[in-house]
GROMACS .gro file of C-alpha atoms in nm:
model
  130
    1MET     CA    1   4.437  10.706  10.654
    2ARG     CA    2   4.208  11.005  10.677
    3THR     CA    3   4.023  11.134  10.381
    4ALA     CA    4   4.020  11.498  10.274
    5ARG     CA    5   3.657  11.524  10.384
    6ALA     CA    6   3.737  11.412  10.742
    7THR     CA    7   4.026  11.657  10.768
    8GLN     CA    8   3.810  11.937  10.633
    9LYS     CA    9   3.538  11.860  10.891
   10GLN     CA   10   3.785  11.881  11.179
   11ALA     CA   11   3.920  12.212  11.055
   12ASN     CA   12   3.566  12.346  11.032
   13MET     CA   13   3.491  12.244  11.391
   14ALA     CA   14   3.809  12.414  11.509
   15LEU     CA   15   3.691  12.727  11.332
   16GLU     CA   16   3.344  12.694  11.485
   17VAL     CA   17   3.492  12.660  11.833
   18GLY     CA   18   3.708  12.967  11.778
   19LYS     CA   19   3.421  13.176  11.642
   20SER     CA   20   3.192  13.070  11.925
   21ALA     CA   21   3.453  13.162  12.187
   22LEU     CA   22   3.497  13.502  12.025
   23LEU     CA   23   3.121  13.557  12.024
   24GLY     CA   24   3.114  13.452  12.390
   25VAL     CA   25   3.376  13.716  12.471
   26ILE     CA   26   3.173  13.980  12.287
   27ILE     CA   27   2.860  13.882  12.480
   28SER     CA   28   3.064  13.889  12.799
   29PHE     CA   29   3.195  14.236  12.722
   30VAL     CA   30   2.840  14.364  12.662
   31LEU     CA   31   2.715  14.210  12.987
   32VAL     CA   32   3.007  14.358  13.183
   33VAL     CA   33   2.933  14.702  13.042
   34LEU     CA   34   2.563  14.665  13.134
   35TYR     CA   35   2.665  14.557  13.484
   36ALA     CA   36   2.898  14.857  13.514
   37VAL     CA   37   2.613  15.088  13.414
   38ALA     CA   38   2.388  14.927  13.676
   39LEU     CA   39   2.659  14.983  13.937
   40LYS     CA   40   2.706  15.345  13.831
   41GLU     CA   41   2.333  15.414  13.848
   42GLU     CA   42   2.331  15.243  14.190
   43LEU     CA   43   2.077  14.983  14.081
   44LEU     CA   44   2.307  14.714  14.222
   45GLN     CA   45   2.549  14.715  14.512
   46VAL     CA   46   2.923  14.669  14.473
   47SER     CA   47   2.902  14.360  14.696
   48THR     CA   48   2.727  14.174  14.411
   49MET     CA   49   3.034  14.196  14.186
   50GLY     CA   50   3.168  13.846  14.260
   51LEU     CA   51   2.830  13.685  14.200
   52PHE     CA   52   2.758  13.871  13.878
   53THR     CA   53   3.101  13.813  13.725
   54THR     CA   54   3.065  13.441  13.787
   55VAL     CA   55   2.714  13.438  13.640
   56ILE     CA   56   2.838  13.628  13.334
   57LYS     CA   57   3.121  13.374  13.285
   58VAL     CA   58   2.881  13.080  13.312
   59ILE     CA   59   2.626  13.232  13.074
   60CYS     CA   60   2.886  13.322  12.814
   61ALA     CA   61   3.069  12.988  12.831
   62ALA     CA   62   2.734  12.809  12.792
   63ALA     CA   63   2.648  13.034  12.496
   64ALA     CA   64   2.987  12.959  12.339
   65GLY     CA   65   2.923  12.586  12.377
   66LEU     CA   66   2.580  12.612  12.221
   67ILE     CA   67   2.701  12.826  11.933
   68ALA     CA   68   2.991  12.589  11.862
   69VAL     CA   69   2.774  12.280  11.810
   70ARG     CA   70   2.525  12.429  11.566
   71ARG     CA   71   2.683  12.247  11.271
   72CYS     CA   72   2.816  11.948  11.459
   73LYS     CA   73   2.674  11.598  11.428
   74LYS     CA   74   2.897  11.395  11.663
   75ARG     CA   75   3.074  11.452  11.993
   76LEU     CA   76   2.869  11.758  12.077
   77TRP     CA   77   2.968  11.737  12.443
   78LEU     CA   78   3.336  11.752  12.352
   79TYR     CA   79   3.303  12.056  12.128
   80GLY     CA   80   3.082  12.227  12.387
   81ALA     CA   81   3.346  12.174  12.654
   82LEU     CA   82   3.623  12.289  12.418
   83ALA     CA   83   3.431  12.604  12.330
   84GLY     CA   84   3.373  12.683  12.697
   85THR     CA   85   3.740  12.626  12.775
   86PHE     CA   86   3.858  12.835  12.483
   87TYR     CA   87   3.612  13.108  12.584
   88ALA     CA   88   3.760  13.118  12.936
   89VAL     CA   89   4.117  13.148  12.806
   90LEU     CA   90   4.024  13.406  12.542
   91ALA     CA   91   3.822  13.611  12.792
   92PHE     CA   92   4.117  13.609  13.030
   93ILE     CA   93   4.349  13.735  12.757
   94VAL     CA   94   4.109  14.004  12.633
   95PHE     CA   95   4.012  14.136  12.975
   96SER     CA   96   4.377  14.131  13.088
   97ALA     CA   97   4.468  14.336  12.781
   98VAL     CA   98   4.187  14.582  12.853
   99ALA     CA   99   4.296  14.614  13.216
  100GLY     CA  100   4.661  14.645  13.114
  101THR     CA  101   4.774  14.374  13.355
  102LEU     CA  102   4.848  14.006  13.314
  103TYR     CA  103   4.806  13.836  13.649
  104VAL     CA  104   4.797  13.457  13.625
  105SER     CA  105   4.671  13.286  13.939
  106ILE     CA  106   4.491  12.972  14.049
  107ALA     CA  107   4.164  13.155  13.973
  108LEU     CA  108   4.243  13.112  13.602
  109LEU     CA  109   4.225  12.735  13.643
  110SER     CA  110   3.891  12.778  13.818
  111ASP     CA  111   3.763  12.993  13.531
  112ILE     CA  112   3.878  12.735  13.277
  113ALA     CA  113   3.702  12.458  13.469
  114ILE     CA  114   3.384  12.667  13.496
  115GLY     CA  115   3.400  12.736  13.121
  116ALA     CA  116   3.446  12.371  13.031
  117VAL     CA  117   3.167  12.250  13.259
  118SER     CA  118   2.928  12.527  13.145
  119GLY     CA  119   2.990  12.452  12.777
  120LEU     CA  120   2.955  12.079  12.836
  121LEU     CA  121   2.636  12.099  13.042
  122SER     CA  122   2.465  12.347  12.810
  123VAL     CA  123   2.515  12.111  12.517
  124MET     CA  124   2.400  11.810  12.721
  125VAL     CA  125   2.081  11.993  12.823
  126LEU     CA  126   2.025  12.092  12.460
  127GLN     CA  127   2.051  11.727  12.357
  128MET     CA  128   1.810  11.619  12.629
  129LEU     CA  129   1.553  11.875  12.512
  130LYS     CA  130   1.568  11.758  12.149
   0.00000   0.00000   0.00000
């Protein structure tokens, strides 16, 4: 049977994953706005949009993974992957709400996979550097 301490620890990690995904979405929103400004000022071409949106997703999912494991002692890779996955889903919901459309396609599965792998790998690299 689980103790109260073990249950409390799991609840805290769920909260950490949620907060890190939210912070990832905020970082993503800031980077998208900066990219839009660069497009408006013609510093970048419109043809770079696919590349930059993917890079922004990878950076923010990795950041969400790293933020999530700050207070974690075990299974860092799992919580990093969960944070990246939750970031991808939350970003999809937020950006769909901002756009006013909800279009679910196979690309969503790709974004979720990219988020999970980015969160996982960022935490693994962090552990290798320690």
